[in-house]
mmCIF file of N, CA and C in Angstrom:
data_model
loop_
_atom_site.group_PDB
_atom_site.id
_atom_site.type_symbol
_atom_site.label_atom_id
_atom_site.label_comp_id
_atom_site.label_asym_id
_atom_site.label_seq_id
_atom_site.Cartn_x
_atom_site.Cartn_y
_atom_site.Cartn_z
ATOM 1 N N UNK A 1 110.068 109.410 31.963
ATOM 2 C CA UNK A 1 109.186 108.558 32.663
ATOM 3 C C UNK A 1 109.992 107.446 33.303
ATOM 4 N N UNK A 2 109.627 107.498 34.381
ATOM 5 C CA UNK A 2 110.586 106.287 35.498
ATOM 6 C C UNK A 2 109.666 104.948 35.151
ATOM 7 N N UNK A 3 110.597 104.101 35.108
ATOM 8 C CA UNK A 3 109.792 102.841 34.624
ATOM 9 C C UNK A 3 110.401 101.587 36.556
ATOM 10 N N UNK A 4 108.854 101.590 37.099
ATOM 11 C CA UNK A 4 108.955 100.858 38.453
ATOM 12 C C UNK A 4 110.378 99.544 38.107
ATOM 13 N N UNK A 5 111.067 99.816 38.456
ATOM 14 C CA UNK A 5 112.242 99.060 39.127
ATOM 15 C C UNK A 5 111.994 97.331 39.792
ATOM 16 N N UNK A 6 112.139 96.442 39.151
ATOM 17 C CA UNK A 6 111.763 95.054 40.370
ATOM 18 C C UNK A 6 112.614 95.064 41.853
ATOM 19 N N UNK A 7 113.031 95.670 42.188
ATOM 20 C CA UNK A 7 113.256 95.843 43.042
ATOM 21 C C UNK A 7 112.768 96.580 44.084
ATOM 22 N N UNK A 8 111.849 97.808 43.404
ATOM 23 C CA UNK A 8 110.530 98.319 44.151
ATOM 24 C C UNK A 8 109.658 97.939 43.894
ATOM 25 N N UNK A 9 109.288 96.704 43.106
ATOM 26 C CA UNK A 9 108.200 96.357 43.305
ATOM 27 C C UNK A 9 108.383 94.925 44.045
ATOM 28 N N UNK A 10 109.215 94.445 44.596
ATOM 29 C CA UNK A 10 109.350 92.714 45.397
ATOM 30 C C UNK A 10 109.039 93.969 46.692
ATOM 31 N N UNK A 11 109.623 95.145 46.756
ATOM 32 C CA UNK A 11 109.639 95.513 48.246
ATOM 33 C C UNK A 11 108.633 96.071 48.658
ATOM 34 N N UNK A 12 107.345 96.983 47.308
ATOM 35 C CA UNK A 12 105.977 96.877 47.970
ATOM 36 C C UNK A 12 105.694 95.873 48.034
ATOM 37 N N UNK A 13 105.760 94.363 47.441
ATOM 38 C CA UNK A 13 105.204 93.418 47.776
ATOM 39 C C UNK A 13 105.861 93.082 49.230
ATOM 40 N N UNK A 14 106.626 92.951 49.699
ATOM 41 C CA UNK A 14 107.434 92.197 50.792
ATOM 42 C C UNK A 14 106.657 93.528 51.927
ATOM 43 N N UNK A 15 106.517 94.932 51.725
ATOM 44 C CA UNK A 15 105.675 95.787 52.682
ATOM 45 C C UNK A 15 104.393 95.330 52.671
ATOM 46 N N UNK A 16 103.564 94.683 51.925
ATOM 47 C CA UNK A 16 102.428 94.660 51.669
ATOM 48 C C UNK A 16 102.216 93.045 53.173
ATOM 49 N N UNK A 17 102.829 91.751 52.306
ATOM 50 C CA UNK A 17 103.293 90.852 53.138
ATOM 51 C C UNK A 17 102.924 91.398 54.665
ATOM 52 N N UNK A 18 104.065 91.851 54.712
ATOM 53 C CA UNK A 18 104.695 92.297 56.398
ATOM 54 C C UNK A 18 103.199 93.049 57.201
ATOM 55 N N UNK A 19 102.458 93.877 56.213
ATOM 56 C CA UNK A 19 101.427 94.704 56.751
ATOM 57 C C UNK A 19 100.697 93.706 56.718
ATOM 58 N N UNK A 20 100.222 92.648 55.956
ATOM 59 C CA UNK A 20 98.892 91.229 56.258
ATOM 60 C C UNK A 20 99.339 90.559 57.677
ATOM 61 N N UNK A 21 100.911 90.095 57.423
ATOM 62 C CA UNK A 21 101.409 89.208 58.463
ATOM 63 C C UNK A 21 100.889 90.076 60.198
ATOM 64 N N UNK A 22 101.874 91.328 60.075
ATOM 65 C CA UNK A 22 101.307 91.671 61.433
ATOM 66 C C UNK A 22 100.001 91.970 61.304
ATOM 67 N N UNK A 23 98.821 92.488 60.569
ATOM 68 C CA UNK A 23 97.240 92.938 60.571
ATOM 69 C C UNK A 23 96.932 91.581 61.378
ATOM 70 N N UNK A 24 97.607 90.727 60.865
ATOM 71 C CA UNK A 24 96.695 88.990 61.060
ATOM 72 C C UNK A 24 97.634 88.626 62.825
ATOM 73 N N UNK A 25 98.595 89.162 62.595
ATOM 74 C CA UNK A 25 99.108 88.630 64.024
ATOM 75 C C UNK A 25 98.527 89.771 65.250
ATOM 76 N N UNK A 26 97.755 91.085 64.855
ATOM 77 C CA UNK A 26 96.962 91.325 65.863
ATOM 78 C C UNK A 26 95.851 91.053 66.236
ATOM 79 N N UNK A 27 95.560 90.526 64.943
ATOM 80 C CA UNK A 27 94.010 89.863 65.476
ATOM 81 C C UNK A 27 93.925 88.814 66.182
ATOM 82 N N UNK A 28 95.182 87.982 65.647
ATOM 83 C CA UNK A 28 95.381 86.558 66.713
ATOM 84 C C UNK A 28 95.534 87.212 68.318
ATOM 85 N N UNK A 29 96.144 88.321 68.491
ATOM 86 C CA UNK A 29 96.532 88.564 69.919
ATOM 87 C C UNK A 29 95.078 89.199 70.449
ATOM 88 N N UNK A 30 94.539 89.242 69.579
ATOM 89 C CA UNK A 30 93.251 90.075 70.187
ATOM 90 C C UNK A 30 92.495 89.067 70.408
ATOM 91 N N UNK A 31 92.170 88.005 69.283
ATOM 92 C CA UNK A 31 91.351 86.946 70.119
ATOM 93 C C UNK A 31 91.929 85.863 71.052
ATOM 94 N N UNK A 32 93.281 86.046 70.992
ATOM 95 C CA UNK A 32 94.001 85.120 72.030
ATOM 96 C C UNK A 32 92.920 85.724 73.454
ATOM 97 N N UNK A 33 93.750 87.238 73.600
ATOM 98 C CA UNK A 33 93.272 88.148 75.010
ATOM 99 C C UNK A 33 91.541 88.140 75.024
ATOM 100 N N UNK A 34 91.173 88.347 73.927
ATOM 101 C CA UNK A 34 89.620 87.658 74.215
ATOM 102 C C UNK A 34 88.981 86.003 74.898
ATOM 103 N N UNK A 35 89.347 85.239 74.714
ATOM 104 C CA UNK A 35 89.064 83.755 75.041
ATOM 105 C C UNK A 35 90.122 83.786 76.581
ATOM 106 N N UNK A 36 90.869 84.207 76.684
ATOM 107 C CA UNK A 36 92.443 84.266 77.949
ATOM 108 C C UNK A 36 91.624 84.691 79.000
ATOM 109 N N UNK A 37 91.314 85.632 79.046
ATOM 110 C CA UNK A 37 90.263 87.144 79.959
ATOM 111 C C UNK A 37 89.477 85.987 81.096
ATOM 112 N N UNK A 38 88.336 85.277 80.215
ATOM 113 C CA UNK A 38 87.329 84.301 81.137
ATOM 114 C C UNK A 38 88.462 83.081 81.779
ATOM 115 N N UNK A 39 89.252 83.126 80.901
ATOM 116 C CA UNK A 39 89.852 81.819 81.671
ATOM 117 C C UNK A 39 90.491 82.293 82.195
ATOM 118 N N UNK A 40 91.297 83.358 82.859
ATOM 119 C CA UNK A 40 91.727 83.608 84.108
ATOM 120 C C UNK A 40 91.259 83.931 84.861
ATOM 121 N N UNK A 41 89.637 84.672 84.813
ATOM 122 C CA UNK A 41 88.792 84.320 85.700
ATOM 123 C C UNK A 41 88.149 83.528 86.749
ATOM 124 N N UNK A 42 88.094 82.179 85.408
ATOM 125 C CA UNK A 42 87.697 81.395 86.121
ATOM 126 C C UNK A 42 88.999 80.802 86.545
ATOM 127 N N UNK A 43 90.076 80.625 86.138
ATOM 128 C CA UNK A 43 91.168 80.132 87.278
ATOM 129 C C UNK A 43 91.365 80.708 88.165
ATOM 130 N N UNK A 44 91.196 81.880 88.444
ATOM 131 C CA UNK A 44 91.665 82.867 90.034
ATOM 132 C C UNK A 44 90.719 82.393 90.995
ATOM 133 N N UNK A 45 89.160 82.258 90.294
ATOM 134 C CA UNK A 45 87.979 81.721 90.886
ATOM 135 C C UNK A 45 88.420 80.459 91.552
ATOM 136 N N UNK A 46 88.840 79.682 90.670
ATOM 137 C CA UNK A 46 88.978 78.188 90.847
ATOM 138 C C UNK A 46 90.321 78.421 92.071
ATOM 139 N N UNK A 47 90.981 79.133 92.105
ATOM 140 C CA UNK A 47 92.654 79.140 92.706
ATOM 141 C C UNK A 47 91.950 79.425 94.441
ATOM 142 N N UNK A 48 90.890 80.450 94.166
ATOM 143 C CA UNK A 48 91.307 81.328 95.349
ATOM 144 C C UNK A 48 90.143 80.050 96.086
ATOM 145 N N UNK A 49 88.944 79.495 95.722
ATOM 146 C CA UNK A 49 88.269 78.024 96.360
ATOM 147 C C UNK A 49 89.198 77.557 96.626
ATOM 148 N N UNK A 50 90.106 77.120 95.661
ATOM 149 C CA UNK A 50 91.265 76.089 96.531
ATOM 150 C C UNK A 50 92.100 76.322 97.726
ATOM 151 N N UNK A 51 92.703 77.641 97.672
ATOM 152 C CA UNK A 51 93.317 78.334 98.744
ATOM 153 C C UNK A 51 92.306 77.830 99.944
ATOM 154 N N UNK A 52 91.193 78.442 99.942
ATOM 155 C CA UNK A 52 90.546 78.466 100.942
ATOM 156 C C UNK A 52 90.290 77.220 101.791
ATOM 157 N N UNK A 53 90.108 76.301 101.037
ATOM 158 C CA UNK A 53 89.862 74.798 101.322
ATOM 159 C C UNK A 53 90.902 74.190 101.914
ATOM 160 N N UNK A 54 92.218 74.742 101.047
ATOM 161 C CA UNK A 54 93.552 74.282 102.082
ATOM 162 C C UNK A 54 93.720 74.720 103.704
ATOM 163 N N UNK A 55 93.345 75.800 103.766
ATOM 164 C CA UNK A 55 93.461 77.093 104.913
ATOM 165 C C UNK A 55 92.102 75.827 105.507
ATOM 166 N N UNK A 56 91.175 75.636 105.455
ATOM 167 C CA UNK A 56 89.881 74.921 106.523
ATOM 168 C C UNK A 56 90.624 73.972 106.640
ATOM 169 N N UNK A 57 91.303 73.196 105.593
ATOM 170 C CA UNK A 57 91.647 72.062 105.942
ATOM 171 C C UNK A 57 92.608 72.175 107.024
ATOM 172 N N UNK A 58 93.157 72.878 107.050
ATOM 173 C CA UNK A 58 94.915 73.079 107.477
ATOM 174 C C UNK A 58 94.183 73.141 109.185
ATOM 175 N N UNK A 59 93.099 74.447 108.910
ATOM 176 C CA UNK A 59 92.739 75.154 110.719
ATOM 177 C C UNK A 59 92.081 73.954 111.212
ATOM 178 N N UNK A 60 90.927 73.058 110.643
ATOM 179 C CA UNK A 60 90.789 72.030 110.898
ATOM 180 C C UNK A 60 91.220 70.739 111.838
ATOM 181 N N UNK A 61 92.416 70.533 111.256
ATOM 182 C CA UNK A 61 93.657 69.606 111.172
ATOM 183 C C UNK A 61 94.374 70.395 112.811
ATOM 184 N N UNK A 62 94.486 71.447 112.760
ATOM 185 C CA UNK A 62 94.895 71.848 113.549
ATOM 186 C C UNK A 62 94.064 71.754 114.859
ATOM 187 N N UNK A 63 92.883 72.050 114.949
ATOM 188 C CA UNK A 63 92.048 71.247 115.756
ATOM 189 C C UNK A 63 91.897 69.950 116.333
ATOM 190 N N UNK A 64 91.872 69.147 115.446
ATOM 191 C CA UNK A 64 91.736 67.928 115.817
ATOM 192 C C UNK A 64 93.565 67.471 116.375
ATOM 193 N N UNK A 65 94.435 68.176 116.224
ATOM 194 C CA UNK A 65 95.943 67.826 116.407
ATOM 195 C C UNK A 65 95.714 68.323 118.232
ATOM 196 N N UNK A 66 95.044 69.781 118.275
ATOM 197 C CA UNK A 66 94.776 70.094 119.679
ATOM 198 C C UNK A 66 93.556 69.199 120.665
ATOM 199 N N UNK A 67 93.091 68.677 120.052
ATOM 200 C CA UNK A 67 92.301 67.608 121.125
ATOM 201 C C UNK A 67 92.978 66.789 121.559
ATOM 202 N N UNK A 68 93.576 65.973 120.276
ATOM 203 C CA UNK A 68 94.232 65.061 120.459
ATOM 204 C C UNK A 68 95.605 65.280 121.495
ATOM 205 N N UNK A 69 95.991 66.084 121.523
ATOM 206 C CA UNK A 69 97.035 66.502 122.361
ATOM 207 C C UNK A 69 96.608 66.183 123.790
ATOM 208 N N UNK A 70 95.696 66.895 123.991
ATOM 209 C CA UNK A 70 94.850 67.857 125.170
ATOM 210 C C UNK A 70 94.190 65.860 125.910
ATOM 211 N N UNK A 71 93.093 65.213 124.962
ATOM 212 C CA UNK A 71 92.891 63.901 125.445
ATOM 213 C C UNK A 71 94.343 63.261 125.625
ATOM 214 N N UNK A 72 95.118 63.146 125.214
ATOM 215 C CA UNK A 72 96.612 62.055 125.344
ATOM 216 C C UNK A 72 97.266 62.863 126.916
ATOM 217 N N UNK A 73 97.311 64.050 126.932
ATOM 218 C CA UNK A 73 97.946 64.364 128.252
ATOM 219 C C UNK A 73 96.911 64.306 129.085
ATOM 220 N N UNK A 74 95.757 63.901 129.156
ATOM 221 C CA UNK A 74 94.076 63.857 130.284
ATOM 222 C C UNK A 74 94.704 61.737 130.347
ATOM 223 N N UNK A 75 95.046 61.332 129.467
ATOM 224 C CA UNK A 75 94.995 59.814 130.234
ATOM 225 C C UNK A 75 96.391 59.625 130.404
ATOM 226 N N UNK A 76 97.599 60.656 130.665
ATOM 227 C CA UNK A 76 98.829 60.277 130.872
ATOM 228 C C UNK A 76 98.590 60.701 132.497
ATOM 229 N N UNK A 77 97.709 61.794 132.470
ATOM 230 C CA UNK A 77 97.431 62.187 133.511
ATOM 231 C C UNK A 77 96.452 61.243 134.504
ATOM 232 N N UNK A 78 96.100 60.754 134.161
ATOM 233 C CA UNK A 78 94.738 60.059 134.588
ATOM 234 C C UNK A 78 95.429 59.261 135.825
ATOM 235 N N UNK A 79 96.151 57.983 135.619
ATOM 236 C CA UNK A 79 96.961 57.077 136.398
ATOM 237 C C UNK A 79 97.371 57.996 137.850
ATOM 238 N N UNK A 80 98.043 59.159 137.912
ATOM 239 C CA UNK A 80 98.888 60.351 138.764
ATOM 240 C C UNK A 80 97.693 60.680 139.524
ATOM 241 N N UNK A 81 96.559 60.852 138.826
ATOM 242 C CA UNK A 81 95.210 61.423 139.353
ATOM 243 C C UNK A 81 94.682 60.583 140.295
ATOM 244 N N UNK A 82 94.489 58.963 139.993
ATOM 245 C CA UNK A 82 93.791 58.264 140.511
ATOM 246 C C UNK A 82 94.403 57.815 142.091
ATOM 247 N N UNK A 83 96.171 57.575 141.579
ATOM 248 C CA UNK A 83 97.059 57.061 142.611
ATOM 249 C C UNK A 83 96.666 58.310 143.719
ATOM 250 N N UNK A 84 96.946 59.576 143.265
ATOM 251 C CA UNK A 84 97.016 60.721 144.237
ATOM 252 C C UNK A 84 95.624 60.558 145.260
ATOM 253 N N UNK A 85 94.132 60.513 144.770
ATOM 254 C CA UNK A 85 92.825 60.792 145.078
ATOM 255 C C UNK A 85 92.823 59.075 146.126
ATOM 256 N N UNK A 86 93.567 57.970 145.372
ATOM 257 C CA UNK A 86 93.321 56.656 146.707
ATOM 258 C C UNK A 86 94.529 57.349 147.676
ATOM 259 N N UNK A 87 95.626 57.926 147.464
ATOM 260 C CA UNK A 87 96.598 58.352 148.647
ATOM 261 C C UNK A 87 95.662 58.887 149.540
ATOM 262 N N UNK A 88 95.190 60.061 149.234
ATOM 263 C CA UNK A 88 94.560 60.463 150.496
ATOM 264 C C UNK A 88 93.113 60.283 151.066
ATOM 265 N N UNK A 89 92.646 59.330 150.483
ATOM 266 C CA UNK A 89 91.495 58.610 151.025
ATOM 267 C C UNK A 89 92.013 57.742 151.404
ATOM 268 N N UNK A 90 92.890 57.215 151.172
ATOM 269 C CA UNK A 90 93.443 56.080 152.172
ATOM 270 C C UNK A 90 93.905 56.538 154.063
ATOM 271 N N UNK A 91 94.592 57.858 153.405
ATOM 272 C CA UNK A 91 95.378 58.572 154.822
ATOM 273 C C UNK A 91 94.065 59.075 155.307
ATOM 274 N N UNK A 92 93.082 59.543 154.866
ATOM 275 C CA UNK A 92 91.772 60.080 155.694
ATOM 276 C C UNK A 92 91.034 59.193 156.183
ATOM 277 N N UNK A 93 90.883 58.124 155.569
ATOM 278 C CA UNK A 93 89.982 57.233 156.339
ATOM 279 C C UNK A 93 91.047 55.739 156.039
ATOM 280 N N UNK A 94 91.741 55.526 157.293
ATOM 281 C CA UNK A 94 92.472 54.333 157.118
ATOM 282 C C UNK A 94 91.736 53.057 157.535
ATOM 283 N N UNK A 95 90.803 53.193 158.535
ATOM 284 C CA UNK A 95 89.849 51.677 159.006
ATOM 285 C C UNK A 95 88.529 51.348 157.775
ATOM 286 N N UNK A 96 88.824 52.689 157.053
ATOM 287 C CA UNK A 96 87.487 52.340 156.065
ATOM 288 C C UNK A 96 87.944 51.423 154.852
ATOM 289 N N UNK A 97 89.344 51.933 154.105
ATOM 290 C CA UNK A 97 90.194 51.574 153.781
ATOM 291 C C UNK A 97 90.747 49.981 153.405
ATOM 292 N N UNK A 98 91.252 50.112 154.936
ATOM 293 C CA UNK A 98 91.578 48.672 155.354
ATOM 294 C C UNK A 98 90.325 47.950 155.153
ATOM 295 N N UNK A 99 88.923 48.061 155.837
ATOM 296 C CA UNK A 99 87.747 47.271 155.580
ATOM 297 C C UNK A 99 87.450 46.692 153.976
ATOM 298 N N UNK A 100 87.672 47.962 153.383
ATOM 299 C CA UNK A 100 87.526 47.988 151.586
ATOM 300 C C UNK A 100 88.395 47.121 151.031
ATOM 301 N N UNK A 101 89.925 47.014 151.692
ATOM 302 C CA UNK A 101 91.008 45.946 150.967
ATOM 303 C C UNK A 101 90.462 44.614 151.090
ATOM 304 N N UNK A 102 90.008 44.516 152.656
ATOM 305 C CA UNK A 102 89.438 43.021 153.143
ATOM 306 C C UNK A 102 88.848 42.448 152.130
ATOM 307 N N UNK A 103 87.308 43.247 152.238
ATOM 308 C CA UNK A 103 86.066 42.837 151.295
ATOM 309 C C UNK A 103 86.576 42.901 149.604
ATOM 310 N N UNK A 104 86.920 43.269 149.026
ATOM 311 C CA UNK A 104 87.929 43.355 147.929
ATOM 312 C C UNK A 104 88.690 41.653 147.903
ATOM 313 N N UNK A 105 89.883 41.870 148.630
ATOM 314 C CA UNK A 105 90.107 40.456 149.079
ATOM 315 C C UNK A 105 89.353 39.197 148.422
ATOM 316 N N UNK A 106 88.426 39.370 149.880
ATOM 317 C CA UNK A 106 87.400 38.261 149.994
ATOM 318 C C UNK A 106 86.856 37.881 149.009
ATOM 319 N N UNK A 107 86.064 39.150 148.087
ATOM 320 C CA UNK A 107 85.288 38.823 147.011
ATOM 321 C C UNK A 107 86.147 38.008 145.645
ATOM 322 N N UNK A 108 87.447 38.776 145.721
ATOM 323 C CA UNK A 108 88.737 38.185 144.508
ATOM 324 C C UNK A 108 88.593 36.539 145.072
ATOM 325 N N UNK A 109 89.101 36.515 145.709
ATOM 326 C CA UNK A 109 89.286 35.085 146.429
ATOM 327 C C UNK A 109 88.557 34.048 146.602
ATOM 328 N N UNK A 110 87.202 34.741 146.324
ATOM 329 C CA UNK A 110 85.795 33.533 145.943
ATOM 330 C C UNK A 110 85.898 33.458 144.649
ATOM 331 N N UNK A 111 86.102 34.347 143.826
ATOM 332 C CA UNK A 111 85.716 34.238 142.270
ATOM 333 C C UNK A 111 86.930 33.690 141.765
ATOM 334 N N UNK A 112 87.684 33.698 142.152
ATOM 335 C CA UNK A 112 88.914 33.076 141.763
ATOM 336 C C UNK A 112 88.869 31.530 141.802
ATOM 337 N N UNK A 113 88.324 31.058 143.273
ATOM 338 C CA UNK A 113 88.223 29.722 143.725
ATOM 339 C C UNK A 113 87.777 28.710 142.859
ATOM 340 N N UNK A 114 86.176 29.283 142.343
ATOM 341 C CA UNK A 114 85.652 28.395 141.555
ATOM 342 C C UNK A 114 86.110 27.914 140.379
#
């Protein structure tokens, strides 16, 4: 009759151990991946709103960068426009012109006086 050895019996105990330790460390991974699951849900949820909001913001932004462009070259332009449109109303009608500088004139030259 073999009489159990302490040395086979620390090592069913130390197998026994090892089989609780990992039993218990899959259950932790199982309810880790249980509770994990919704919350990456809702973060992809939450990620991909944000994405999107950047992207409106961004096309947005980009809009208002093209007005702004578009109005700033309309009053750089404006001055070129105005000089050009008195050039040749001046050269088309020069006695009307001249009459318009007069009365212009005249009127500066009273309001000034007082």
């Amino acid at each position: 009759m073999d009489i159990p050895s302490a040395d086979s019996s620390n090592e069913a105990s130390a197998n026994a151990v090892k089989r609780g330790v990992d039993s218990a460390g899959a259950a932790l991974h199982g309810g880790i991946d249980k509770m994990a699951d919704p919350a990456r849900s809702t973060v992809d949820r939450l990620s991909t709103a944000a994405h999107q909001t950047v992207d409106k913001l961004a096309s947005n932004a980009a809009q208002v960068a093209d007005r702004f462009s578009d109005q700033t070259r309309r009053l750089t332009e404006a001055p070129v426009q105005a000089l050009e449109q008195s050039k040749s109303w001046i050269q088309e009608r020069p006695l009307e012109a001249v009459g318009a500088a007069l009365a212009l004139g005249f009127i500066l030259g009273r309001l000034t006086s007082r």
